Short mmCIF file of C-alpha atoms in Angstrom, two decimals:
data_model
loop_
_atom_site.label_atom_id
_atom_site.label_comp_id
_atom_site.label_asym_id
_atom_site.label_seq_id
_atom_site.Cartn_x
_atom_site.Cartn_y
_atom_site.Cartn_z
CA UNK L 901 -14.41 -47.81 -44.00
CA UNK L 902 -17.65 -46.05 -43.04
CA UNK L 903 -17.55 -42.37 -43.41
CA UNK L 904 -19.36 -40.16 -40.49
CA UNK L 905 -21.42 -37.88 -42.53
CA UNK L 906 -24.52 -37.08 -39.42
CA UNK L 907 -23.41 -34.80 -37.31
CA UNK L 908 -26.60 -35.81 -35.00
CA UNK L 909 -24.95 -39.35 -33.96
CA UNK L 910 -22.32 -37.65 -32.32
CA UNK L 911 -21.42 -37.79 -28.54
CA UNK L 912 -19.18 -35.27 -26.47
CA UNK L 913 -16.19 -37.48 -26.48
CA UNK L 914 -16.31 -38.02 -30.09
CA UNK L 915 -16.72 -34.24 -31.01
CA UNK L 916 -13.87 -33.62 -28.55
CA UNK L 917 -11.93 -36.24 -30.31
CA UNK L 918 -12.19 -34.64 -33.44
CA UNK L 919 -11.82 -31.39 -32.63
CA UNK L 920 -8.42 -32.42 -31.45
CA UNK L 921 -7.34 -33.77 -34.31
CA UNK L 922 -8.87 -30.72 -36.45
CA UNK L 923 -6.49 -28.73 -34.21
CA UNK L 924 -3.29 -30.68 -35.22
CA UNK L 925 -0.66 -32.34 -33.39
CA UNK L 926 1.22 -29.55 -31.38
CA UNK L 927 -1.83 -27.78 -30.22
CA UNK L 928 -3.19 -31.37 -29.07
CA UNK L 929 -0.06 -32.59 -27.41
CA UNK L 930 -0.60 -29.60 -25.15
CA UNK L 931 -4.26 -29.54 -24.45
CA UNK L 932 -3.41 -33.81 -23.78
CA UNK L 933 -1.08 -32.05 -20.92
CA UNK L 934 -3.67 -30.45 -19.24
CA UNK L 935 -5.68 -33.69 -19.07
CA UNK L 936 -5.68 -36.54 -16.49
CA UNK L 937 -4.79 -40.30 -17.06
CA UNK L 938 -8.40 -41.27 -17.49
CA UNK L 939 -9.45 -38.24 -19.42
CA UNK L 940 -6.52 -38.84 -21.53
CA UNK L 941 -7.82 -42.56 -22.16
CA UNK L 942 -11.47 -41.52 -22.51
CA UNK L 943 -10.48 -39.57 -25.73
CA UNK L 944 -7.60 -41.42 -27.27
CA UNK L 945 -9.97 -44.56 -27.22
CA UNK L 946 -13.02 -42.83 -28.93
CA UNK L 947 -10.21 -41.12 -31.38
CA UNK L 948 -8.74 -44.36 -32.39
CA UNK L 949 -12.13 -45.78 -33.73
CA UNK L 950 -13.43 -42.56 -35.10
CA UNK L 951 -12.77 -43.91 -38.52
CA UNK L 952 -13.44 -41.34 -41.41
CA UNK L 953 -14.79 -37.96 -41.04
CA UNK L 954 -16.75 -36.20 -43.84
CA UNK L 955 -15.67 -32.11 -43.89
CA UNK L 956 -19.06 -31.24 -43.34
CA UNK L 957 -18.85 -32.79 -39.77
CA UNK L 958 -15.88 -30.98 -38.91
CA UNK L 959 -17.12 -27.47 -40.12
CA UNK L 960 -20.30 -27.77 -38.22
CA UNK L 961 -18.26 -28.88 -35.14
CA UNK L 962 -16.12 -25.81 -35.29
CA UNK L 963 -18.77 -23.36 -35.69
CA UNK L 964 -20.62 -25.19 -32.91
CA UNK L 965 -17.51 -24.99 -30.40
CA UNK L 966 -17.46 -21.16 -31.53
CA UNK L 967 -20.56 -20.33 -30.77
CA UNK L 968 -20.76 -22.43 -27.47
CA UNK L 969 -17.45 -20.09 -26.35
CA UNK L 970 -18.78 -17.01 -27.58
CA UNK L 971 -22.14 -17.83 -25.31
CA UNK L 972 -20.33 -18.21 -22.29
CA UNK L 973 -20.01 -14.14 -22.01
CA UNK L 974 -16.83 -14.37 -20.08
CA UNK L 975 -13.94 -16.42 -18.72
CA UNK L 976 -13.90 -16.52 -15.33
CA UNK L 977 -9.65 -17.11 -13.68
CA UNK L 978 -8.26 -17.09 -10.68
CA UNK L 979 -5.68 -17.96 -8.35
CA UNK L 980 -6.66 -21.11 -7.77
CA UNK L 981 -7.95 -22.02 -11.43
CA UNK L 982 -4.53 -20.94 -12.72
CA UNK L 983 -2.47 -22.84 -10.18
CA UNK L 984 -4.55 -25.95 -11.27
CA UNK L 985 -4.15 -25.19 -14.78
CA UNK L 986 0.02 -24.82 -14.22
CA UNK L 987 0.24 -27.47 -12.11
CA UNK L 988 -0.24 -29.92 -14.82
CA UNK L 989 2.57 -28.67 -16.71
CA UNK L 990 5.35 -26.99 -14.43
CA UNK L 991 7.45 -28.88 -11.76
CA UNK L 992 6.40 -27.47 -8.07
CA UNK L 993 9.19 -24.86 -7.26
CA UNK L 994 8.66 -22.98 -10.51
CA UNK L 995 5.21 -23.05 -9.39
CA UNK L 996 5.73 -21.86 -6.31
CA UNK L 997 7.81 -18.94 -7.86
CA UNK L 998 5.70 -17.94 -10.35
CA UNK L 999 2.41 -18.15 -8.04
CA UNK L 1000 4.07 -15.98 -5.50
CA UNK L 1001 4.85 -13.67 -7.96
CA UNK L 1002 1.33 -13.46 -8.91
CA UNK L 1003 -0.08 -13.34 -5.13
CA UNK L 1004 2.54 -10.39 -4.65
CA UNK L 1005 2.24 -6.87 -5.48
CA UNK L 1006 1.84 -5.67 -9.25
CA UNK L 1007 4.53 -4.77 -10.97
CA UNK L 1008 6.85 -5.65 -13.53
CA UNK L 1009 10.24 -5.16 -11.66
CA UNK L 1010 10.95 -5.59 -8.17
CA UNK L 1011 11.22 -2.17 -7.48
CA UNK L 1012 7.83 -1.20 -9.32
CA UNK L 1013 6.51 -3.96 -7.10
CA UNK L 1014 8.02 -2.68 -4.04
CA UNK L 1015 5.79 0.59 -4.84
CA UNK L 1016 2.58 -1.13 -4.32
CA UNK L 1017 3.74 -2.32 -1.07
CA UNK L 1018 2.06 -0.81 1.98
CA UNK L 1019 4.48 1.76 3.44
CA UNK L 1020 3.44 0.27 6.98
CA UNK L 1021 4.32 -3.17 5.68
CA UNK L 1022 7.34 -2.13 4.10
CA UNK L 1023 8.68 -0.11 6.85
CA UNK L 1024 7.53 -2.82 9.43
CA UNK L 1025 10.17 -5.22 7.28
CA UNK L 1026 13.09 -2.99 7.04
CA UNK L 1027 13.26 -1.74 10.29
CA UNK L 1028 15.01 -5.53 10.97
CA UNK L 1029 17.42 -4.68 8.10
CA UNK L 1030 20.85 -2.88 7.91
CA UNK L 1031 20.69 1.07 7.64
CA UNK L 1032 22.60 0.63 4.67
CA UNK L 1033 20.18 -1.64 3.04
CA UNK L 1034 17.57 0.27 3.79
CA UNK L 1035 19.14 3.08 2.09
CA UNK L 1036 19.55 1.19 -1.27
CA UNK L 1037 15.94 -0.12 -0.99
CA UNK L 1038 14.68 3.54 -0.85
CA UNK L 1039 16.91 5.08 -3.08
CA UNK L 1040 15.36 2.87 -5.76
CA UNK L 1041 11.55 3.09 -5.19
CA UNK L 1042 9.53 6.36 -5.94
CA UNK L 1043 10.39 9.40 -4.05
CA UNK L 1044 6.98 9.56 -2.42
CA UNK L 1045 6.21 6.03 -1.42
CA UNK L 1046 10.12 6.54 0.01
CA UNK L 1047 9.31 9.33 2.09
CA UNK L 1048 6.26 7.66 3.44
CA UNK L 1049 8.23 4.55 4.33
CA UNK L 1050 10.72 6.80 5.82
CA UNK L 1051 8.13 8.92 8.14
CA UNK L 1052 6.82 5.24 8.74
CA UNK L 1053 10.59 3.96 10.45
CA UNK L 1054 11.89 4.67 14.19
CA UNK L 1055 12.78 7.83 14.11
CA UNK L 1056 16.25 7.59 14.92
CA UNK L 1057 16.58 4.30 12.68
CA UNK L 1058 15.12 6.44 9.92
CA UNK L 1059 17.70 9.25 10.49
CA UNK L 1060 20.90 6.66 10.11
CA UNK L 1061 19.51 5.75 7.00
CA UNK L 1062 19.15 9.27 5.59
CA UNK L 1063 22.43 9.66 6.29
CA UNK L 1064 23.51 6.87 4.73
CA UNK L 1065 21.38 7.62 1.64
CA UNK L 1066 23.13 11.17 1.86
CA UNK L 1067 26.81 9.75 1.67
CA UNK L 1068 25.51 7.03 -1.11
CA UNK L 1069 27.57 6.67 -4.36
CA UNK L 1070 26.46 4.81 -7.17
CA UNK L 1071 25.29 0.97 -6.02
CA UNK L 1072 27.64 -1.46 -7.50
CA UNK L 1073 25.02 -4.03 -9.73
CA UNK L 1074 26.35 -6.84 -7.43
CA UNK L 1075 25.14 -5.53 -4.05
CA UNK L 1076 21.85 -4.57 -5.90
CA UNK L 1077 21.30 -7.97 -7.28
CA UNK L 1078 21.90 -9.33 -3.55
CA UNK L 1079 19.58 -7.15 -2.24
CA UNK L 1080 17.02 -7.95 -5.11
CA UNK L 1081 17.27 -11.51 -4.49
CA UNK L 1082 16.78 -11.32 -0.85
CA UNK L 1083 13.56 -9.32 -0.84
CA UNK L 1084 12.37 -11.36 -3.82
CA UNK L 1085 13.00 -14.56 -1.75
CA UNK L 1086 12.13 -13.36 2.03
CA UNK L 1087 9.55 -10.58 1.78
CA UNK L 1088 7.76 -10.85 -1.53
CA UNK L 1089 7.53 -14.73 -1.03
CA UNK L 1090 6.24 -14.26 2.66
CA UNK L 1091 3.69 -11.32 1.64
CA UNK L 1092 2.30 -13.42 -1.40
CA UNK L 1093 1.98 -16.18 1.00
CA UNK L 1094 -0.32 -14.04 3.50
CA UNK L 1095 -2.19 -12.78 0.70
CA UNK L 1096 -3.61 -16.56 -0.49
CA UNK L 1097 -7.01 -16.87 2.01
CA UNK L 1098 -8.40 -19.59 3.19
CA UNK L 1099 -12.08 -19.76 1.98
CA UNK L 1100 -12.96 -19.76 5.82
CA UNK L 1101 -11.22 -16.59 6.62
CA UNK L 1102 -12.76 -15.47 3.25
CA UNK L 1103 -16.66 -15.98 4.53
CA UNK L 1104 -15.57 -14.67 7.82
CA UNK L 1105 -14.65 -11.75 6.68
CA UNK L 1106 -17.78 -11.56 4.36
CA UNK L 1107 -20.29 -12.95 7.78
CA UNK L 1108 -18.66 -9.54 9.51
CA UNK L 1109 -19.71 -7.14 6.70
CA UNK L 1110 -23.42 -8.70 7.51
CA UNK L 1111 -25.91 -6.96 9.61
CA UNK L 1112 -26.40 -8.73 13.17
CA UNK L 1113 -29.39 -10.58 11.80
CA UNK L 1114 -28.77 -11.35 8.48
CA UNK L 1115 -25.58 -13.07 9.80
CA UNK L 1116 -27.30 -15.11 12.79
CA UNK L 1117 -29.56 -16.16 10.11
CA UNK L 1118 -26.85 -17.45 7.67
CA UNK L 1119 -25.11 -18.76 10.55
CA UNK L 1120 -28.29 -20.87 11.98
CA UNK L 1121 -28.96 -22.02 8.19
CA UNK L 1122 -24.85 -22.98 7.96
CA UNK L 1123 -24.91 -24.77 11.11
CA UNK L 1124 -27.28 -27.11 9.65
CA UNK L 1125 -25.74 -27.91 6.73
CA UNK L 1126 -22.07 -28.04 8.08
CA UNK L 1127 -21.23 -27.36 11.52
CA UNK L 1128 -17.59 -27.82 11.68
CA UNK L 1129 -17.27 -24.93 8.83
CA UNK L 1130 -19.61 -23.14 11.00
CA UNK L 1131 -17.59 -23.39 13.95
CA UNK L 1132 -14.91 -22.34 12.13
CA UNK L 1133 -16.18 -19.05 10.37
CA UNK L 1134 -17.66 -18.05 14.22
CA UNK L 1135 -14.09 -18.47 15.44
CA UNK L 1136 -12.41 -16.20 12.68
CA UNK L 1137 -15.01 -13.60 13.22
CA UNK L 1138 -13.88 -10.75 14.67
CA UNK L 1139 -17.01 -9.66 16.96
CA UNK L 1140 -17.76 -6.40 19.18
CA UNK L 1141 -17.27 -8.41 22.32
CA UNK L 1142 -13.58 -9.43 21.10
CA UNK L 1143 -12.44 -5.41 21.55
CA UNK L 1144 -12.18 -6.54 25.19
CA UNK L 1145 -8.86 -7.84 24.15
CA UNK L 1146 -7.83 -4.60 23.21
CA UNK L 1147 -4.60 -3.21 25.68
CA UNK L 1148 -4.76 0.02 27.46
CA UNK L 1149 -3.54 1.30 24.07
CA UNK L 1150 -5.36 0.28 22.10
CA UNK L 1151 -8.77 1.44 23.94
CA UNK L 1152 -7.21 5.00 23.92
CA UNK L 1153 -6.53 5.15 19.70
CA UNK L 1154 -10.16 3.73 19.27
CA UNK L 1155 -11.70 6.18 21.53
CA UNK L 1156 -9.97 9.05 20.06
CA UNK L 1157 -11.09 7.83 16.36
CA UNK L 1158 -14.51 6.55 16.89
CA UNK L 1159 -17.43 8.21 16.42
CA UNK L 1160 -18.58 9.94 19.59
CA UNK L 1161 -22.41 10.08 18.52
CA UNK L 1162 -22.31 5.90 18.22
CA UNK L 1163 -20.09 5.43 21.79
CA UNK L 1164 -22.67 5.92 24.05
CA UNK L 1165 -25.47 3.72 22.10
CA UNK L 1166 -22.93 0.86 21.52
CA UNK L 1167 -21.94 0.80 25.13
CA UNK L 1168 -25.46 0.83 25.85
CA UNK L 1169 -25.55 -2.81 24.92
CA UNK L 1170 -22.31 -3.77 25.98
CA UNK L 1171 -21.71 -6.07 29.12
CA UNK L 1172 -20.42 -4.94 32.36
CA UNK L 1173 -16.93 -5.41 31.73
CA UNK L 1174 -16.17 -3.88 28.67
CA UNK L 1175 -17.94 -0.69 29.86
CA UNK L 1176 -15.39 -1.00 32.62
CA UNK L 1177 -12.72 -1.35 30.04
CA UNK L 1178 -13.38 1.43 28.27
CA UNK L 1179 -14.51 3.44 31.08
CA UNK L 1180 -10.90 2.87 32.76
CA UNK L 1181 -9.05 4.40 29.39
CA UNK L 1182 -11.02 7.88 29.80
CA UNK L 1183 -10.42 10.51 32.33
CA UNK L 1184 -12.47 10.51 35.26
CA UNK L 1185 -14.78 13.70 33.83
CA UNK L 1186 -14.87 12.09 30.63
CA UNK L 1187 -15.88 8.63 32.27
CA UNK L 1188 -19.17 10.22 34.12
CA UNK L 1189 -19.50 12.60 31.54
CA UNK L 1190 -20.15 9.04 29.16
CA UNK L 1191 -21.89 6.94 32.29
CA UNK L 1192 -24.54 9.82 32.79
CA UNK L 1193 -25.23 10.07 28.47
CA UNK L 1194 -25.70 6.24 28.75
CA UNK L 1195 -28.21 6.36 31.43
CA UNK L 1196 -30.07 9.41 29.83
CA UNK L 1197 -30.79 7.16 26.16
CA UNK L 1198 -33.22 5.08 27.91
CA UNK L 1199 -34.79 2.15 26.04
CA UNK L 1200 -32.90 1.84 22.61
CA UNK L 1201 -33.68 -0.57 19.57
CA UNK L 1202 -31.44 -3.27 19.45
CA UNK L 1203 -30.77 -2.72 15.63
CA UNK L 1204 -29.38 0.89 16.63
CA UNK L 1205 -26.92 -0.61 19.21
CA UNK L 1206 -25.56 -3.83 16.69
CA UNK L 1207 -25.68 -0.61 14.11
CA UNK L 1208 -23.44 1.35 16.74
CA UNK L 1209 -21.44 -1.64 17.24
CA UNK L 1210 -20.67 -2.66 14.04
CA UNK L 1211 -19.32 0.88 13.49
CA UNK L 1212 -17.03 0.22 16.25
CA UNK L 1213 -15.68 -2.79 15.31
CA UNK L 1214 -15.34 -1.26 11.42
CA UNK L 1215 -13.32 1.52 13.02
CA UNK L 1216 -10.98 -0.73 14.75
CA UNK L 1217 -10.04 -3.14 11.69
CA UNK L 1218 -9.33 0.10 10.17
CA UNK L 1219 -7.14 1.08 12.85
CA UNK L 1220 -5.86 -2.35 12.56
CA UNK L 1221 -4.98 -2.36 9.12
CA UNK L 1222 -2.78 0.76 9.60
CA UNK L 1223 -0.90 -1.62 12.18
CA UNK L 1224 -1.95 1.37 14.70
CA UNK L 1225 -3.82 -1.27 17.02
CA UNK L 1226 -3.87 -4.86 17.28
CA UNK L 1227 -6.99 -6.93 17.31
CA UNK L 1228 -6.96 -10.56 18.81
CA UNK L 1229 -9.99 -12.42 17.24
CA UNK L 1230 -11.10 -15.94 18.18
CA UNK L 1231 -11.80 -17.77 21.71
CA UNK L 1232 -10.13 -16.87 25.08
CA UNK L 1233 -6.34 -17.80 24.88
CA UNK L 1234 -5.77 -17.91 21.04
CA UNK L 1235 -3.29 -15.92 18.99
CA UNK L 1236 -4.70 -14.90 15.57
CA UNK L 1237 -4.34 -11.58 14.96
CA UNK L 1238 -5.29 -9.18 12.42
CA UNK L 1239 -3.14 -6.41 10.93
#
């Protein structure tokens, strides 16, 4: 049988080939797992007629591989990458476990995890639980992410469940397991499902960050390539216009957090009826007192009003993520929201 002594005939499949076998049995039984039918095919065909290898081959391979990895600079993982990567190996509800473990907060213990949670989120889940569940939950979570989650609650909701943390004995490891279980199941596997974006929401979000005419331009140059993922990003953007959905409530919070020196130039730009909008949430001195420092700007750039704007609409998602408004995103009639 011929020997393979030049390393210079070689071909990807057959260096792959024998770096699997260099890398025994074990190892290569699981890297084979990872593979698909045809890959799996491609190399046990070229292995089987790889004949005999001289040692020299195989130490220049090695080195080779080595310095190809050490090249790259970095790995690069992610959600998405790692799912793959499992998916080859685990059945799909352990996959679905671990994956929403991942997605969830950090944290090696539900409780540690429970820490990282938003105290609005947290609070906005509990409220819909028993007081005395409640009271377990908090009792086991830092003192200060507990108090904040307290202070978060209704306020006489929150009282019944001081008291109830006040009378508390020790929790039998029974009714702490069922509570574990449940929050693992219904909260952490609901919040690790809202965390996993669709790339559309992702650019959307990423399109908003954009000045006015950086994003038209991206959007034009999209629109030409794809329209339907176009359409799609416009639709998930939340815009300056779309504060017009905002309830009478919502109009107050923003006015009373926004910056007052960008109001007047944002408004400037702003159609008829969301003036109105926001004019109707003020008090009638207030109202004028805005009308008459609208009318006194005069001309203004149109970069200072999308600037003005934008600074608006960044206010509100904050406002928004604190769950202390609620923005409705989209075309007339729709239901997305953002918290």
């Amino acid at each position: 049988m011929r020997i393979r002594d030049d390393y210079r005939t070689l071909g990807g499949r057959e260096k792959a080939s024998i770096l699997l076998l260099t890398l025994g049995e074990e190892v290569a039984a699981k890297l084979f797992a990872l593979m698909s039918d045809e890959e799996i095919k491609e190399i046990s065909q070229t292995m089987a007629g790889l004949g005999s290898v001289h040692s020299s081959i195989i130490e220049r391979l090695i080195v080779e591989f080595a310095d190809q990895i050490s090249a790259t600079g970095s790995l690069i993982g992610s959600f998405d990458s790692t799912e793959r990567l499992l998916g080859k190996i685990l059945d799909k509800n352990r996959l679905s476990g671990i994956m929403d473990d991942i997605r969830g907060p950090a944290g090696r213990t539900m409780w540690d995890k429970l820490g990282n949670v938003n105290e609005g989120v947290l609070a906005n889940y509990l409220k819909n639980e028993y007081p005395q569940t409640v009271a377990v939950v908090l009792s086991k979570i830092r003192s200060d992410h507990s108090a904040r989650v307290l202070g978060t609650l209704p306020e006489a909701f929150a009282m019944e469940v001081v008291m109830r943390m006040l009378r508390m004995e020790t929790v039998q490891k029974d009714v702490l397991d069922d509570v574990e279980r449940v929050l693992r199941n219904e909260f952490m596997s609901n919040l690790a499902k809202t965390n996993r974006k669709d790339t559309h929401e992702m650019m959307a979000e990423i399109f908003n960050s954009l000045d006015r005419q950086t994003e038209a331009r991206f959007s034009t140059a999209l629109e030409e390539r794809n329209r339907d993922s176009a359409e799609k990003i416009q639709a998930l953007m939340f815009k300056f216009e779309d504060l017009g959905k905002l309830d009478p409530g919502g109009v107050q919070t923003l006015l009373r957090a926004v910056d007052k020196s960008k109001l007047a130039i944002a408004l400037k730009g702003a159609n008829e009826q969301l003036r109105d909008l926001f004019f109707s949430n003020m008090s009638e001195r207030a109202g004028k007192m805005l009308k008459e420092e609208i009318e006194a700007l005069g001309p203004v750039r149109g970069k200072d009003v999308a600037e003005a704007q934008t600074s608006m609409v960044n206010t509100a998602k904050e406002l928004a993520a604190k769950d202390e408004i609620v923005l409705s995103k989209g075309g007339a009639g729709e239901d997305d929201l953002i918290y």
